[in-house]
mmCIF file of C-alpha atoms in Angstrom:
data_model
loop_
_atom_site.group_PDB
_atom_site.id
_atom_site.type_symbol
_atom_site.label_atom_id
_atom_site.label_comp_id
_atom_site.label_asym_id
_atom_site.label_seq_id
_atom_site.Cartn_x
_atom_site.Cartn_y
_atom_site.Cartn_z
ATOM 1 C CA MET W 930 31.088 -112.706 -11.614
ATOM 2 C CA THR W 931 31.159 -112.803 -8.034
ATOM 3 C CA GLY W 932 30.022 -109.097 -7.547
ATOM 4 C CA THR W 933 33.290 -107.365 -6.916
ATOM 5 C CA ASP W 934 34.147 -104.714 -8.334
ATOM 6 C CA PRO W 935 37.517 -105.118 -10.966
ATOM 7 C CA THR W 936 38.371 -101.288 -11.127
ATOM 8 C CA ARG W 937 38.464 -100.950 -7.181
ATOM 9 C CA GLU W 938 40.785 -104.148 -6.845
ATOM 10 C CA ALA W 939 43.204 -103.047 -9.819
ATOM 11 C CA ALA W 940 43.475 -99.339 -9.227
ATOM 12 C CA PRO W 941 46.750 -98.101 -7.308
ATOM 13 C CA SER W 942 45.253 -96.748 -4.144
ATOM 14 C CA LEU W 943 45.743 -93.138 -2.580
ATOM 15 C CA THR W 944 46.820 -92.501 0.918
ATOM 16 C CA LEU W 945 45.906 -89.623 3.231
ATOM 17 C CA ASP W 946 47.962 -88.136 5.729
ATOM 18 C CA TRP W 947 47.035 -85.853 7.945
ATOM 19 C CA ILE W 948 49.238 -82.113 8.853
ATOM 20 C CA SER W 949 45.975 -80.925 10.868
ATOM 21 C CA ARG W 950 43.049 -82.753 12.452
ATOM 22 C CA PRO W 951 39.807 -81.234 12.787
ATOM 23 C CA ALA W 952 38.524 -80.755 16.340
ATOM 24 C CA SER W 953 35.199 -81.610 15.716
ATOM 25 C CA ALA W 954 33.806 -85.716 14.719
ATOM 26 C CA GLU W 955 30.891 -83.797 12.735
ATOM 27 C CA ARG W 956 30.647 -84.726 8.979
ATOM 28 C CA PRO W 957 32.887 -82.141 6.992
ATOM 29 C CA ALA W 958 32.836 -80.761 3.751
ATOM 30 C CA VAL W 959 36.293 -81.636 1.852
ATOM 31 C CA VAL W 960 37.813 -80.009 -1.032
ATOM 32 C CA THR W 961 41.017 -81.332 -2.680
ATOM 33 C CA GLY W 962 43.572 -79.619 -5.012
ATOM 34 C CA ALA W 963 46.888 -78.554 -5.009
ATOM 35 C CA PHE W 964 46.987 -74.850 -3.383
ATOM 36 C CA ASP W 965 50.520 -74.126 -4.889
ATOM 37 C CA ILE W 966 50.348 -70.238 -4.501
ATOM 38 C CA LEU W 967 47.545 -69.560 -1.961
ATOM 39 C CA HIS W 968 45.674 -66.349 -3.756
ATOM 40 C CA VAL W 969 42.230 -64.780 -3.020
ATOM 41 C CA GLY W 970 40.557 -66.987 -5.896
ATOM 42 C CA HIS W 971 41.468 -69.825 -2.806
ATOM 43 C CA VAL W 972 40.940 -67.895 0.340
ATOM 44 C CA ARG W 973 37.192 -66.769 -1.350
ATOM 45 C CA TYR W 974 36.531 -70.384 -2.471
ATOM 46 C CA LEU W 975 37.474 -71.957 0.883
ATOM 47 C CA LYS W 976 35.399 -69.058 2.771
ATOM 48 C CA SER W 977 32.164 -69.589 0.374
ATOM 49 C CA VAL W 978 32.849 -73.625 1.344
ATOM 50 C CA ARG W 979 33.242 -73.043 5.216
ATOM 51 C CA ALA W 980 30.241 -70.419 5.586
ATOM 52 C CA ARG W 981 27.460 -73.256 4.765
ATOM 53 C CA GLY W 982 28.111 -74.781 7.973
ATOM 54 C CA PHE W 983 29.911 -77.504 8.270
ATOM 55 C CA PRO W 984 33.858 -78.269 8.970
ATOM 56 C CA LEU W 985 36.306 -77.538 6.298
ATOM 57 C CA VAL W 986 38.682 -80.075 5.726
ATOM 58 C CA VAL W 987 41.218 -79.335 2.622
ATOM 59 C CA GLY W 988 43.005 -82.154 0.588
ATOM 60 C CA VAL W 989 46.643 -81.230 -0.855
ATOM 61 C CA GLU W 990 47.974 -82.888 -3.774
ATOM 62 C CA SER W 991 51.366 -84.412 -3.417
ATOM 63 C CA ASP W 992 54.182 -82.890 -5.135
ATOM 64 C CA GLU W 993 54.520 -86.025 -7.060
ATOM 65 C CA ARG W 994 51.083 -85.428 -8.477
ATOM 66 C CA VAL W 995 51.053 -82.010 -9.002
ATOM 67 C CA ARG W 996 54.117 -82.271 -10.813
ATOM 68 C CA ALA W 997 52.621 -84.970 -13.302
ATOM 69 C CA TRP W 998 49.362 -82.768 -14.213
ATOM 70 C CA LYS W 999 50.964 -79.049 -14.140
ATOM 71 C CA GLY W 1000 54.634 -80.061 -15.018
ATOM 72 C CA PRO W 1001 58.365 -80.323 -13.887
ATOM 73 C CA GLY W 1002 58.305 -76.506 -12.619
ATOM 74 C CA ARG W 1003 55.337 -77.105 -10.542
ATOM 75 C CA PRO W 1004 54.794 -77.171 -7.375
ATOM 76 C CA VAL W 1005 56.191 -74.453 -6.319
ATOM 77 C CA ASN W 1006 55.834 -74.834 -2.623
ATOM 78 C CA PRO W 1007 56.295 -78.113 -1.192
ATOM 79 C CA ALA W 1008 53.265 -79.723 -0.147
ATOM 80 C CA GLU W 1009 54.202 -79.617 3.560
ATOM 81 C CA GLU W 1010 54.227 -75.768 3.279
ATOM 82 C CA ARG W 1011 51.523 -75.825 1.442
ATOM 83 C CA ALA W 1012 49.313 -77.700 4.121
ATOM 84 C CA GLU W 1013 50.882 -75.326 6.838
ATOM 85 C CA VAL W 1014 49.722 -72.746 5.410
ATOM 86 C CA LEU W 1015 46.123 -73.693 4.664
ATOM 87 C CA ALA W 1016 46.124 -74.967 7.847
ATOM 88 C CA GLU W 1017 46.319 -71.380 9.656
ATOM 89 C CA LEU W 1018 43.162 -70.280 7.996
ATOM 90 C CA ALA W 1019 40.567 -69.552 10.282
ATOM 91 C CA CYS W 1020 38.320 -71.101 7.563
ATOM 92 C CA VAL W 1021 39.981 -74.001 7.662
ATOM 93 C CA ASP W 1022 39.219 -76.981 10.223
ATOM 94 C CA GLY W 1023 41.979 -79.847 9.325
ATOM 95 C CA VAL W 1024 44.113 -80.592 6.245
ATOM 96 C CA PHE W 1025 45.545 -83.614 4.825
ATOM 97 C CA ILE W 1026 48.228 -84.823 2.311
ATOM 98 C CA ILE W 1027 47.083 -87.052 -0.692
ATOM 99 C CA SER W 1028 49.487 -89.121 -1.894
ATOM 100 C CA GLY W 1029 49.865 -92.264 -4.214
ATOM 101 C CA PRO W 1030 50.539 -92.211 -8.151
ATOM 102 C CA PRO W 1031 49.890 -89.413 -10.540
ATOM 103 C CA SER W 1032 47.487 -91.949 -11.986
ATOM 104 C CA ALA W 1033 45.291 -92.752 -9.544
ATOM 105 C CA VAL W 1034 42.057 -90.038 -10.578
ATOM 106 C CA HIS W 1035 39.501 -92.285 -10.658
ATOM 107 C CA TRP W 1036 36.472 -91.277 -8.500
ATOM 108 C CA ARG W 1037 36.382 -94.826 -7.129
ATOM 109 C CA GLN W 1038 39.791 -93.747 -5.400
ATOM 110 C CA TYR W 1039 38.867 -90.735 -3.830
ATOM 111 C CA ALA W 1040 35.804 -91.773 -2.526
ATOM 112 C CA ASP W 1041 37.422 -94.790 -0.540
ATOM 113 C CA LEU W 1042 40.243 -92.179 0.544
ATOM 114 C CA LEU W 1043 37.924 -90.515 1.893
ATOM 115 C CA ALA W 1044 35.174 -92.677 3.071
ATOM 116 C CA PRO W 1045 36.689 -92.742 6.430
ATOM 117 C CA LEU W 1046 35.904 -89.149 6.900
ATOM 118 C CA ARG W 1047 32.499 -89.649 5.926
ATOM 119 C CA PRO W 1048 32.001 -86.190 4.444
ATOM 120 C CA ALA W 1049 28.901 -84.645 4.372
ATOM 121 C CA ALA W 1050 29.812 -82.614 0.888
ATOM 122 C CA LEU W 1051 32.561 -82.736 -1.721
ATOM 123 C CA ALA W 1052 33.204 -79.099 -3.275
ATOM 124 C CA TYR W 1053 34.742 -77.785 -6.251
ATOM 125 C CA THR W 1054 35.271 -75.064 -8.421
ATOM 126 C CA GLU W 1055 33.570 -74.369 -11.439
ATOM 127 C CA GLY W 1056 35.031 -75.731 -14.690
ATOM 128 C CA ASP W 1057 36.938 -78.388 -12.541
ATOM 129 C CA PRO W 1058 38.168 -81.049 -15.165
ATOM 130 C CA TYR W 1059 37.526 -83.707 -11.944
ATOM 131 C CA ALA W 1060 33.805 -82.452 -11.220
ATOM 132 C CA GLU W 1061 32.023 -85.051 -13.027
ATOM 133 C CA ALA W 1062 34.202 -87.852 -11.268
ATOM 134 C CA LYS W 1063 33.902 -85.688 -7.682
ATOM 135 C CA GLN W 1064 29.906 -85.523 -8.205
ATOM 136 C CA ARG W 1065 30.012 -89.888 -8.591
ATOM 137 C CA GLY W 1066 31.971 -89.618 -5.621
ATOM 138 C CA ALA W 1067 30.200 -87.625 -3.515
ATOM 139 C CA ALA W 1068 26.941 -89.745 -4.913
ATOM 140 C CA GLU W 1069 28.748 -93.154 -3.673
ATOM 141 C CA LEU W 1070 29.452 -91.228 -0.476
ATOM 142 C CA GLY W 1071 26.103 -89.969 0.266
ATOM 143 C CA ALA W 1072 27.363 -86.573 0.388
ATOM 144 C CA LEU W 1073 26.295 -83.232 -1.799
ATOM 145 C CA ALA W 1074 28.128 -82.210 -4.234
ATOM 146 C CA TRP W 1075 28.692 -78.750 -4.210
ATOM 147 C CA GLU W 1076 30.254 -76.735 -7.718
ATOM 148 C CA LEU W 1077 30.894 -73.044 -6.001
ATOM 149 C CA PRO W 1078 32.121 -70.108 -8.884
ATOM 150 C CA LEU W 1079 35.911 -69.272 -9.540
ATOM 151 C CA THR W 1080 37.247 -65.780 -8.812
ATOM 152 C CA LEU W 1081 37.835 -65.021 -12.541
ATOM 153 C CA GLY W 1082 41.381 -63.927 -13.510
ATOM 154 C CA ARG W 1083 43.110 -65.602 -10.002
ATOM 155 C CA SER W 1084 44.660 -68.803 -10.449
ATOM 156 C CA THR W 1085 48.540 -70.117 -9.548
ATOM 157 C CA THR W 1086 48.916 -70.533 -13.528
ATOM 158 C CA ALA W 1087 47.884 -66.853 -13.919
ATOM 159 C CA THR W 1088 49.876 -65.712 -11.273
ATOM 160 C CA LEU W 1089 53.218 -67.474 -12.522
ATOM 161 C CA GLY W 1090 52.379 -65.801 -15.367
ATOM 162 C CA GLN W 1091 52.266 -62.709 -14.519
ATOM 163 C CA LEU W 1092 55.325 -63.038 -12.416
ATOM 164 C CA ALA W 1093 57.040 -64.381 -15.501
ATOM 165 C CA ARG W 1094 56.322 -61.030 -17.430
ATOM 166 C CA SER W 1095 57.329 -58.709 -15.467
ATOM 167 C CA LEU W 1096 60.917 -60.486 -14.751
#
């Protein structure tokens, strides 16, 4: 046994492409997600992360990754446009797009992706199916793990359902 980690060697990697780089070199709080149709739940979540005092950097999942997880009709908006909208929010200091195979969801893959950012914290919402992975990734990175509440009844899926019923 050489001490190498087989999950790290065999796993497909993720890449990060900056849309808007943060001006500060300070360690950021990082959040990741689809952010398909921006709604008040997203804004409240992002503002509450930023209010904790660190620059806020947002990772937007690529179209291929969102489509694989949420179905063929998603995302509604392309990754570049989702990132552009997020970059214009006053509470957001930087935005990047996460690309890679949809199967790349292991906490080590995210830790490897985020390591160059030296995150101070990784934030996620309660009920996030990847909460445990994000906690493990945060621990690996020496970052805090913050679980924040959802804004009940506000989600892209709920918004799309309401639009479909109104047509």
